[in-house]
PDB file of C-alpha atoms in Angstrom:
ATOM      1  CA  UNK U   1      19.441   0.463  -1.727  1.00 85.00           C
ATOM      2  CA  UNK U   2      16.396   1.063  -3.145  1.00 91.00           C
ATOM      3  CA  UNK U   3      15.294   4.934  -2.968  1.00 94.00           C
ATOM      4  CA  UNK U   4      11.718   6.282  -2.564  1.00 96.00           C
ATOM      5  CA  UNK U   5      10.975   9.756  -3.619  1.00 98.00           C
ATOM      6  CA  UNK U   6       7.719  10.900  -3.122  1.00 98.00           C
ATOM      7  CA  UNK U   7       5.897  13.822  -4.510  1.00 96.00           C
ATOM      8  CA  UNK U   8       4.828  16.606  -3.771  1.00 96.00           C
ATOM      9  CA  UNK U   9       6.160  17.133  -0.446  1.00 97.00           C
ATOM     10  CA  UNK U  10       3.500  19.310   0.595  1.00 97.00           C
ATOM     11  CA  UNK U  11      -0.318  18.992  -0.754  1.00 97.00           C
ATOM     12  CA  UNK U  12      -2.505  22.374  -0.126  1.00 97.00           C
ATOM     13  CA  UNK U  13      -6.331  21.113  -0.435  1.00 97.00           C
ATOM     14  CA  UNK U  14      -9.563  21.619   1.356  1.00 97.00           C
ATOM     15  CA  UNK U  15     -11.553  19.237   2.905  1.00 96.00           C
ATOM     16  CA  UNK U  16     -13.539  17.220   0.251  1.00 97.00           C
ATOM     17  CA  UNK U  17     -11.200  18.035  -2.424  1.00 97.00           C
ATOM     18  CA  UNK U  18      -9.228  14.460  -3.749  1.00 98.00           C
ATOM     19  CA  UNK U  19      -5.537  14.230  -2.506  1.00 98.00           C
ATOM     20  CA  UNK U  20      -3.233  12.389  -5.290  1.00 98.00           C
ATOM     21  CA  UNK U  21       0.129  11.093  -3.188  1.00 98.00           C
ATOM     22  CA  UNK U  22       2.799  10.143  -5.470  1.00 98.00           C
ATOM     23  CA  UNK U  23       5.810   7.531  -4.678  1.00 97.00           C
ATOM     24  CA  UNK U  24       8.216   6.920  -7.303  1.00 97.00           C
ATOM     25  CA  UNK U  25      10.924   3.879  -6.678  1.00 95.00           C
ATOM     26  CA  UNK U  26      14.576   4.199  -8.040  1.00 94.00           C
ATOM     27  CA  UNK U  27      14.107   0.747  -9.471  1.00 93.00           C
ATOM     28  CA  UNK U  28      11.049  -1.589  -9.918  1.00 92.00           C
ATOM     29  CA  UNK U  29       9.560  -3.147  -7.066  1.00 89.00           C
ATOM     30  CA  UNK U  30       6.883  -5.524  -6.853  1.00 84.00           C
ATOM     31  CA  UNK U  31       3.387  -4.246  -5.176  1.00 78.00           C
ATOM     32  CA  UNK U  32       3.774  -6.584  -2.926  1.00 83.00           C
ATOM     33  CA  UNK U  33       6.071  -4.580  -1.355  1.00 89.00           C
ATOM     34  CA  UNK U  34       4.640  -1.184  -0.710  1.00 94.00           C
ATOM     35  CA  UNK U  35       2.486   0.266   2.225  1.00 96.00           C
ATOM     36  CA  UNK U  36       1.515   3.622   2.954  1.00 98.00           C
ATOM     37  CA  UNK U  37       1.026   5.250   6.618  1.00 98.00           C
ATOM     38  CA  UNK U  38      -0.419   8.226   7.744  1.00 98.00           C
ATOM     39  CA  UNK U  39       1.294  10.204  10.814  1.00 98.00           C
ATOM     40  CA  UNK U  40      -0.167  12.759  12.823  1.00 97.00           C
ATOM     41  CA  UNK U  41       2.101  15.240  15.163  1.00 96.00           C
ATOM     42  CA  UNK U  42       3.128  13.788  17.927  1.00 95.00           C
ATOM     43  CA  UNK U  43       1.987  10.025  16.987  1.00 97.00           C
ATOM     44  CA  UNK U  44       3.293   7.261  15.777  1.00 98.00           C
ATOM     45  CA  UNK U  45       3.090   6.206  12.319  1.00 98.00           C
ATOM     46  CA  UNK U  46      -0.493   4.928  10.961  1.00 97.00           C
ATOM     47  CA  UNK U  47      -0.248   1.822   8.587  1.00 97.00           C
ATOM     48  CA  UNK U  48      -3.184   2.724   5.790  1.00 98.00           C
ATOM     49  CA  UNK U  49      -2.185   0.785   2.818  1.00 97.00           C
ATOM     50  CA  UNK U  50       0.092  -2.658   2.758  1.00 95.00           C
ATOM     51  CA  UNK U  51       0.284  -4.494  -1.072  1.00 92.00           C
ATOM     52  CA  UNK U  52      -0.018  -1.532  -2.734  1.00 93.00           C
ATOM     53  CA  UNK U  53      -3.725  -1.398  -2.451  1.00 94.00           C
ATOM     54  CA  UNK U  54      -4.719  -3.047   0.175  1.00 94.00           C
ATOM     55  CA  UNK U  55      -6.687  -1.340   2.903  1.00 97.00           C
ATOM     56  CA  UNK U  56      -5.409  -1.702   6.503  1.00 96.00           C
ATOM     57  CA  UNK U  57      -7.963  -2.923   9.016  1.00 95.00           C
ATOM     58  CA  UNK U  58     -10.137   0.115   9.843  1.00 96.00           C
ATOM     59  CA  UNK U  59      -9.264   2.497   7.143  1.00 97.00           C
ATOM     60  CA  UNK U  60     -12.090   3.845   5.606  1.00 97.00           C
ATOM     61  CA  UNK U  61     -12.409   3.340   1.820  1.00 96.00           C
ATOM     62  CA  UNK U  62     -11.910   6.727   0.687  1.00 97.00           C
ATOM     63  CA  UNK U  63      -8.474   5.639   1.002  1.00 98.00           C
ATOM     64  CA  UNK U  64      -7.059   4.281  -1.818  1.00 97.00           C
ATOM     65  CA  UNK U  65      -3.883   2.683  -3.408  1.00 96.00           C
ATOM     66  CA  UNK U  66      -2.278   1.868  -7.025  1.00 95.00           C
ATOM     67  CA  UNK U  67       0.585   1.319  -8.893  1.00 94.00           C
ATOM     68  CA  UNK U  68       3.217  -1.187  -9.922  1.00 92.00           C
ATOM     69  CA  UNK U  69       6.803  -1.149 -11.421  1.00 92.00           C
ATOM     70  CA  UNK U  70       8.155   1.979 -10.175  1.00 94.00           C
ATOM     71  CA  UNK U  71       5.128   4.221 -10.071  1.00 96.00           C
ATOM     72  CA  UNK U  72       2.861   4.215  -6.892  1.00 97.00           C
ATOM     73  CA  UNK U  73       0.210   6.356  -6.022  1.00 97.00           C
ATOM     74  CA  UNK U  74      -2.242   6.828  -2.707  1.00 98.00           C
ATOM     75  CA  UNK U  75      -5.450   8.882  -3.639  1.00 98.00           C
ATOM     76  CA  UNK U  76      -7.985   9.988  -0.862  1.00 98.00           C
ATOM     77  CA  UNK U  77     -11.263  10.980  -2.992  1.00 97.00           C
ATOM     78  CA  UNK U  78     -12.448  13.379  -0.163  1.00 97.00           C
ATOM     79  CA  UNK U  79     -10.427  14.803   2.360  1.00 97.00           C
ATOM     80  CA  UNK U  80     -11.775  15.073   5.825  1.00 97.00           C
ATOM     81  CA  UNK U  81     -10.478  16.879   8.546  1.00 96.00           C
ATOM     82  CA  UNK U  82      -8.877  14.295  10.706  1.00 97.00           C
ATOM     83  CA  UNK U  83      -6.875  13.351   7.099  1.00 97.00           C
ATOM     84  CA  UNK U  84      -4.291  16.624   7.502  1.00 97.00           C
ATOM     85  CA  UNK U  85      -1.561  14.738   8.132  1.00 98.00           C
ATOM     86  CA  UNK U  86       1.976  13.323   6.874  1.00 98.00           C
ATOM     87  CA  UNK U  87       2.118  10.097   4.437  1.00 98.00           C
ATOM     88  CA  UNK U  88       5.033   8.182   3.992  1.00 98.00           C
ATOM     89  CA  UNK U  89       5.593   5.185   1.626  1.00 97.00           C
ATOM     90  CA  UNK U  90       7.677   2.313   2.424  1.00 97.00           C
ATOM     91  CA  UNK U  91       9.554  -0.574   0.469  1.00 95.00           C
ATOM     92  CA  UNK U  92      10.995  -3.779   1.723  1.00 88.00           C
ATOM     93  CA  UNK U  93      13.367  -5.759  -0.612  1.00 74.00           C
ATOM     94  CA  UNK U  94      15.867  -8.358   0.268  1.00 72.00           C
ATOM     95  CA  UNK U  95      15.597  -8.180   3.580  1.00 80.00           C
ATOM     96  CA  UNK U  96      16.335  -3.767   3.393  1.00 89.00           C
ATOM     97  CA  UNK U  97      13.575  -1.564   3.964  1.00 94.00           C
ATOM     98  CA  UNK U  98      13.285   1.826   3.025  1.00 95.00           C
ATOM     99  CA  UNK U  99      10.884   4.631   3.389  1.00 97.00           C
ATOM    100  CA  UNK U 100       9.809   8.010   1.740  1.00 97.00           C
ATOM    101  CA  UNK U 101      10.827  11.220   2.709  1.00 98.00           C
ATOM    102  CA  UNK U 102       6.664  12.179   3.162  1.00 98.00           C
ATOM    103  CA  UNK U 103       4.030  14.224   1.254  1.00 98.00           C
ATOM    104  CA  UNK U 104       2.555  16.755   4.380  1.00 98.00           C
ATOM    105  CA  UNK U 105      -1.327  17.298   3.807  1.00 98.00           C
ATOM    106  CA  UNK U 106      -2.021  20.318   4.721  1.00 97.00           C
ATOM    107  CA  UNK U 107      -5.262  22.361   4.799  1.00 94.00           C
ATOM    108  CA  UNK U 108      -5.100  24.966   2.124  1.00 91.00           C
TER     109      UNK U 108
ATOM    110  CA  UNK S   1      -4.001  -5.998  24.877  1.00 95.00           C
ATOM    111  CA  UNK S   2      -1.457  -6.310  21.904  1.00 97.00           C
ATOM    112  CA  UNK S   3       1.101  -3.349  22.307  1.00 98.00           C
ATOM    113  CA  UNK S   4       4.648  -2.652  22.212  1.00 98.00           C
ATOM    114  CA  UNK S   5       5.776  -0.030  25.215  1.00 98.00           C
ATOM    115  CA  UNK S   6       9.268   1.865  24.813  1.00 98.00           C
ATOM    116  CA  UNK S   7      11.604   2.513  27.584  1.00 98.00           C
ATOM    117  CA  UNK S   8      11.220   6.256  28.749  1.00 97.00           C
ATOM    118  CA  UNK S   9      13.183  10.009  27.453  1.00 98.00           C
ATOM    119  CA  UNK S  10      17.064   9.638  27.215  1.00 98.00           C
ATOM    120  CA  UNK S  11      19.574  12.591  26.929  1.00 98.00           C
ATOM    121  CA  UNK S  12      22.772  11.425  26.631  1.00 98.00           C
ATOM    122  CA  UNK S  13      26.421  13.257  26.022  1.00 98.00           C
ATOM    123  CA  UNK S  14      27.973  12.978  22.385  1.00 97.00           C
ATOM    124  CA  UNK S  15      30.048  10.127  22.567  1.00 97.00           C
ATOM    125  CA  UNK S  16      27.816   7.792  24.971  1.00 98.00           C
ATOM    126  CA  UNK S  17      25.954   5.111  24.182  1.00 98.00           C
ATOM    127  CA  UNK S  18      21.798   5.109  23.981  1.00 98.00           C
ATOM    128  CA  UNK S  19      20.301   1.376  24.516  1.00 98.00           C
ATOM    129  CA  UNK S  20      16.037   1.407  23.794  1.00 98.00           C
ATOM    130  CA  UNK S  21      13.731  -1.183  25.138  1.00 98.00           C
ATOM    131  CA  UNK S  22      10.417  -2.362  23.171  1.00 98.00           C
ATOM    132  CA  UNK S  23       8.264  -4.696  25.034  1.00 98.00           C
ATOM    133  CA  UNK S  24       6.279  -6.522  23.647  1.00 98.00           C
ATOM    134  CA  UNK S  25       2.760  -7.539  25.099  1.00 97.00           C
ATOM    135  CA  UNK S  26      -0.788  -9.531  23.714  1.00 97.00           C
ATOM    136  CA  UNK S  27       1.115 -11.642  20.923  1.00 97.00           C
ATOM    137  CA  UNK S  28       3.657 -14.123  20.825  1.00 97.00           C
ATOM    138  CA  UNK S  29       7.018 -12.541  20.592  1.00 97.00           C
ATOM    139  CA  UNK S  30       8.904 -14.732  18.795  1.00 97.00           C
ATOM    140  CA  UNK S  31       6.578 -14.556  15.642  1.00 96.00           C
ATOM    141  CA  UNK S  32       6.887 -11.259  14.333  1.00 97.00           C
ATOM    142  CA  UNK S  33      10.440  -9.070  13.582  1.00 97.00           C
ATOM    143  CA  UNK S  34      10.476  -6.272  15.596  1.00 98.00           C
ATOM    144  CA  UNK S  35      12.144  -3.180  13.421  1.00 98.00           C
ATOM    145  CA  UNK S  36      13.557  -0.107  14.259  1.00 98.00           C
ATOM    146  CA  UNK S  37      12.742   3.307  12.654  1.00 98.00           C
ATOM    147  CA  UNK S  38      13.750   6.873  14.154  1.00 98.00           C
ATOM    148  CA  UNK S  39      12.948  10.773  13.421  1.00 98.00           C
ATOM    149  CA  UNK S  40      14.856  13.195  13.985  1.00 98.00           C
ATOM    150  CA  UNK S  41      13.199  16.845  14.694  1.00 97.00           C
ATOM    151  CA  UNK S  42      10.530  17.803  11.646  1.00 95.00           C
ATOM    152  CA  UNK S  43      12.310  15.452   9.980  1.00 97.00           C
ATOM    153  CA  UNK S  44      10.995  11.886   7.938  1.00 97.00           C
ATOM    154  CA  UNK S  45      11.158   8.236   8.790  1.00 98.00           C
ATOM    155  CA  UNK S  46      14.148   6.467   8.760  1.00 98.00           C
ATOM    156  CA  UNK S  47      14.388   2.851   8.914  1.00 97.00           C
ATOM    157  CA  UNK S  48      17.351   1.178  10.794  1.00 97.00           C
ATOM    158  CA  UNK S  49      17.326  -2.041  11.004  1.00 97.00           C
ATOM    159  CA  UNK S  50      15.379  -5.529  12.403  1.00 97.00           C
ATOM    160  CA  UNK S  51      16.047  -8.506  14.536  1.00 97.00           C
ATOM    161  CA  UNK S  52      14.226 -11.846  14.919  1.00 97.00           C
ATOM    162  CA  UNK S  53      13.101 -12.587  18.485  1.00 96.00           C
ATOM    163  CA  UNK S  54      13.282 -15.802  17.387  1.00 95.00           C
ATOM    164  CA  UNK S  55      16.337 -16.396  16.613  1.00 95.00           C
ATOM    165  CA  UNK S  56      18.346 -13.402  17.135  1.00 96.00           C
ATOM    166  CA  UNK S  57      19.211 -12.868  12.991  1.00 97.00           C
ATOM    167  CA  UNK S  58      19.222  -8.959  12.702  1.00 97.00           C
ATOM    168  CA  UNK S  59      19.585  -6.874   9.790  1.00 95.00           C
ATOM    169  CA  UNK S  60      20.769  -3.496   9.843  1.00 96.00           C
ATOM    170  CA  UNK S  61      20.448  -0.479   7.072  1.00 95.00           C
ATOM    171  CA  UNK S  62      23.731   0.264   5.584  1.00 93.00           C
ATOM    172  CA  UNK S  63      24.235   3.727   7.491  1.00 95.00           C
ATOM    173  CA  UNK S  64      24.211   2.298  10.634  1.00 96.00           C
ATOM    174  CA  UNK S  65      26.200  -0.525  10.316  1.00 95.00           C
ATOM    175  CA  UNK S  66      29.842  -0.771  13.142  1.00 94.00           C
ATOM    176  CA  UNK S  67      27.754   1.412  15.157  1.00 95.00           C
ATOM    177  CA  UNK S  68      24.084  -0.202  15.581  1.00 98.00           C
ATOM    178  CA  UNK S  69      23.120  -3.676  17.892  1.00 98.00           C
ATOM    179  CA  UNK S  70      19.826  -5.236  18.322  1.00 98.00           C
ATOM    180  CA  UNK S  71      19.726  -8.039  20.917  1.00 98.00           C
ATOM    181  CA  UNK S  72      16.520  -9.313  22.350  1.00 98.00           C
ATOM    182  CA  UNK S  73      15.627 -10.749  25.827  1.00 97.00           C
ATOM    183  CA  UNK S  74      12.437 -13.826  24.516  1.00 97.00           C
ATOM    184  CA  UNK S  75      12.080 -14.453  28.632  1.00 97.00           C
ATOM    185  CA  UNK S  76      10.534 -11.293  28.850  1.00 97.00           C
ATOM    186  CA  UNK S  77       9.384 -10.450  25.494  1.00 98.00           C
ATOM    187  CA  UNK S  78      11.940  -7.487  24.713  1.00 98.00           C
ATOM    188  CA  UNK S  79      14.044  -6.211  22.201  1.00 98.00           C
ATOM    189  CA  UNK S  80      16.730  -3.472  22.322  1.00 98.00           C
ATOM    190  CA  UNK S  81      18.371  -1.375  19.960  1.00 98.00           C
ATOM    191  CA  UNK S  82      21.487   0.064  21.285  1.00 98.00           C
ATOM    192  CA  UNK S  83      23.586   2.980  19.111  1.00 98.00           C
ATOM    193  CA  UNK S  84      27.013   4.226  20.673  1.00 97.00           C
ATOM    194  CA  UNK S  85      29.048   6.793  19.269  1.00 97.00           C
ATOM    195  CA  UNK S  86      26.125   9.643  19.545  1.00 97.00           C
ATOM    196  CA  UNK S  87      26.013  12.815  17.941  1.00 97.00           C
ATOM    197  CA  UNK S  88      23.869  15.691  17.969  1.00 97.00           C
ATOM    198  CA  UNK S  89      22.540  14.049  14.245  1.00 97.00           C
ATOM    199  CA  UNK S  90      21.048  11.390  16.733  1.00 98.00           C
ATOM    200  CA  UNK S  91      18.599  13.607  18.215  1.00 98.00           C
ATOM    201  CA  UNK S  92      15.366  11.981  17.701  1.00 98.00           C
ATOM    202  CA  UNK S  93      12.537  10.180  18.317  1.00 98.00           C
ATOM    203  CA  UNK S  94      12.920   6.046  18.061  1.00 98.00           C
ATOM    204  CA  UNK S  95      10.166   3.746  17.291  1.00 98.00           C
ATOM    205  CA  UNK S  96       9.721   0.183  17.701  1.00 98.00           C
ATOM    206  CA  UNK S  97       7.046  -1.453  14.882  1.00 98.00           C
ATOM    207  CA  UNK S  98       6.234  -5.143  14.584  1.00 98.00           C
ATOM    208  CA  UNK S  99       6.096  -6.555  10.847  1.00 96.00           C
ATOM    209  CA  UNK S 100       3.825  -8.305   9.418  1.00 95.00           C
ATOM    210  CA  UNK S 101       3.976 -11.168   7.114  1.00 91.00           C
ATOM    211  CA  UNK S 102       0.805 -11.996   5.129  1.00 90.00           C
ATOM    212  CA  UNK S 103       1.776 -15.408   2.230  1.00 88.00           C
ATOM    213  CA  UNK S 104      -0.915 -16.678   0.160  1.00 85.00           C
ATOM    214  CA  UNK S 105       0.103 -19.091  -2.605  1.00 85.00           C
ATOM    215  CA  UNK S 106       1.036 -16.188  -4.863  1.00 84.00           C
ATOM    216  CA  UNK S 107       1.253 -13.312  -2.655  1.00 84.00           C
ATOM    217  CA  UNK S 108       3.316 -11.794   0.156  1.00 87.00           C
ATOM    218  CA  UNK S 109       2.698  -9.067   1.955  1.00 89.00           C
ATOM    219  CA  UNK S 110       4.869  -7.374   4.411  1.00 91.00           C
ATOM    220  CA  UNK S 111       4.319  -4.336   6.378  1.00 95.00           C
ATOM    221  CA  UNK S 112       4.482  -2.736  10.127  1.00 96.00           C
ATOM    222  CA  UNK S 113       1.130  -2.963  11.825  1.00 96.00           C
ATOM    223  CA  UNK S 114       2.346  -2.362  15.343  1.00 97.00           C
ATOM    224  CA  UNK S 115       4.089   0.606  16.709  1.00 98.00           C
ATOM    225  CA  UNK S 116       5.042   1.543  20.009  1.00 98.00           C
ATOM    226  CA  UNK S 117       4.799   5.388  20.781  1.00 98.00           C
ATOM    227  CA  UNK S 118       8.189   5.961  20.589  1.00 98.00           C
ATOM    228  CA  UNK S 119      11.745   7.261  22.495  1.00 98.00           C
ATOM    229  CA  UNK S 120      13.021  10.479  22.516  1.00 98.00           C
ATOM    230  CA  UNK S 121      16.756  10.548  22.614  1.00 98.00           C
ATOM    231  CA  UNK S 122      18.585  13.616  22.651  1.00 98.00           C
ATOM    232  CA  UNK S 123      22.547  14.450  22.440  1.00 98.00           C
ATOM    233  CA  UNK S 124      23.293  17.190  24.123  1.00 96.00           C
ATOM    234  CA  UNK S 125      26.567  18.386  25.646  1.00 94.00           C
TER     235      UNK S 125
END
């Protein structure tokens, strides 16, 4: 199983301030198979990201996603309000999907 | 309008069985996975498992497996997930998401762009 640690678990910024997200794969993974969501409290999960960097339909371009190999990363340039929130990654290999355990954006 | 809507609240006794509904609405069924994820209480995303309305294949995460089943009903666009043996550690909320399969001649893409709003299911004697 592959494992997804993701770092840090919680982010203290203010709005406007760039948000680096940080998911780290216990072996390497194509790009293909990551996507980030975003999850608000008492909501469903949000999909933002799918490919690795990718935008979902709708999400605005200060969202943004890289990496490859092991190393993946989610950066929002400028934090708005409505971006406070939890944001998971997630892998699918061989037919087994795992997620993150979450990085909570929180306002500082 | 494309949505999936989850059966309502459970609470259930340890040792009973929990089965959760996701229906399906505004797509074809049969052309998209349905998946199962749950949360327990301020807790992270845990994936459990998938089944193929179209032909019933499922797939289930290693932790769940003896103790997990995902049928689906393609006459009325449904899919269950059914977990027996409850303990308080099932206590949480349990989403249904659709995947998504995106294949270009050298690309795939998979991901969950569908959720429904989720079940809450708590063990409580």
């Amino acid at each position: 199983e592959i494992v997804l640690t993701q770092s840090p678990g919680t982010l203290s910024l203010s709005p406007g301030e760039r948000a680096t997200l940080s998911c780290r794969a216990s072996q390497t993974i194509s790009d293909s198979h990551i996507a980030w969501y975003q999850q608000k409290p008492g909501q469903a999960p949000r999909l933002l990201m799918y490919g690795a960097s990718n935008r979902a339909t709708g999400i605005p371009d200060r969202f943004s996603g890289s990496g490859s190999g092991t190393d993946f990363t989610l950066t929002i340039s400028r934090l708005e309000p409505e971006d406070f929130a939890v944001y998971y990654c997630q892998q699918c290999g061989t037919s087994l999907w795992t997620f993150g355990q979450g990085t909570k954006v929180e306002i500082k | 309008q494309v949505q999936l809507v989850q059966s309502g609240a459970e609470v259930k006794k340890p040792g009973a069985s929990v089965r959760v509904s996701c229906k399906a609405s505004g797509y074809t069924f049969t052309g998209y996975s349905i998946h199962w994820v749950r949360q327990a209480p301020g807790q992270g995303l845990e994936w459990m498992g998938w089944i193929s309305p179209n032909n019933g294949d499922t797939k289930y995460a290693q932790k769940f497996q003896g103790w997990i089943t995902m049928t689906r009903d393609t006459s009325i666009s449904t899919a269950y997930m059914e977990l027996s043996r409850l303990t308080s550690d099932d206590t949480a909320v349990y989403y249904c998401a659709r995947e998504r399969e995106i294949r270009g001649y050298s690309f795939a893409y998979w991901y969950f762009d569908l959720w429904g709003r989720g079940t809450l299911v708590t063990v409580s004697s």
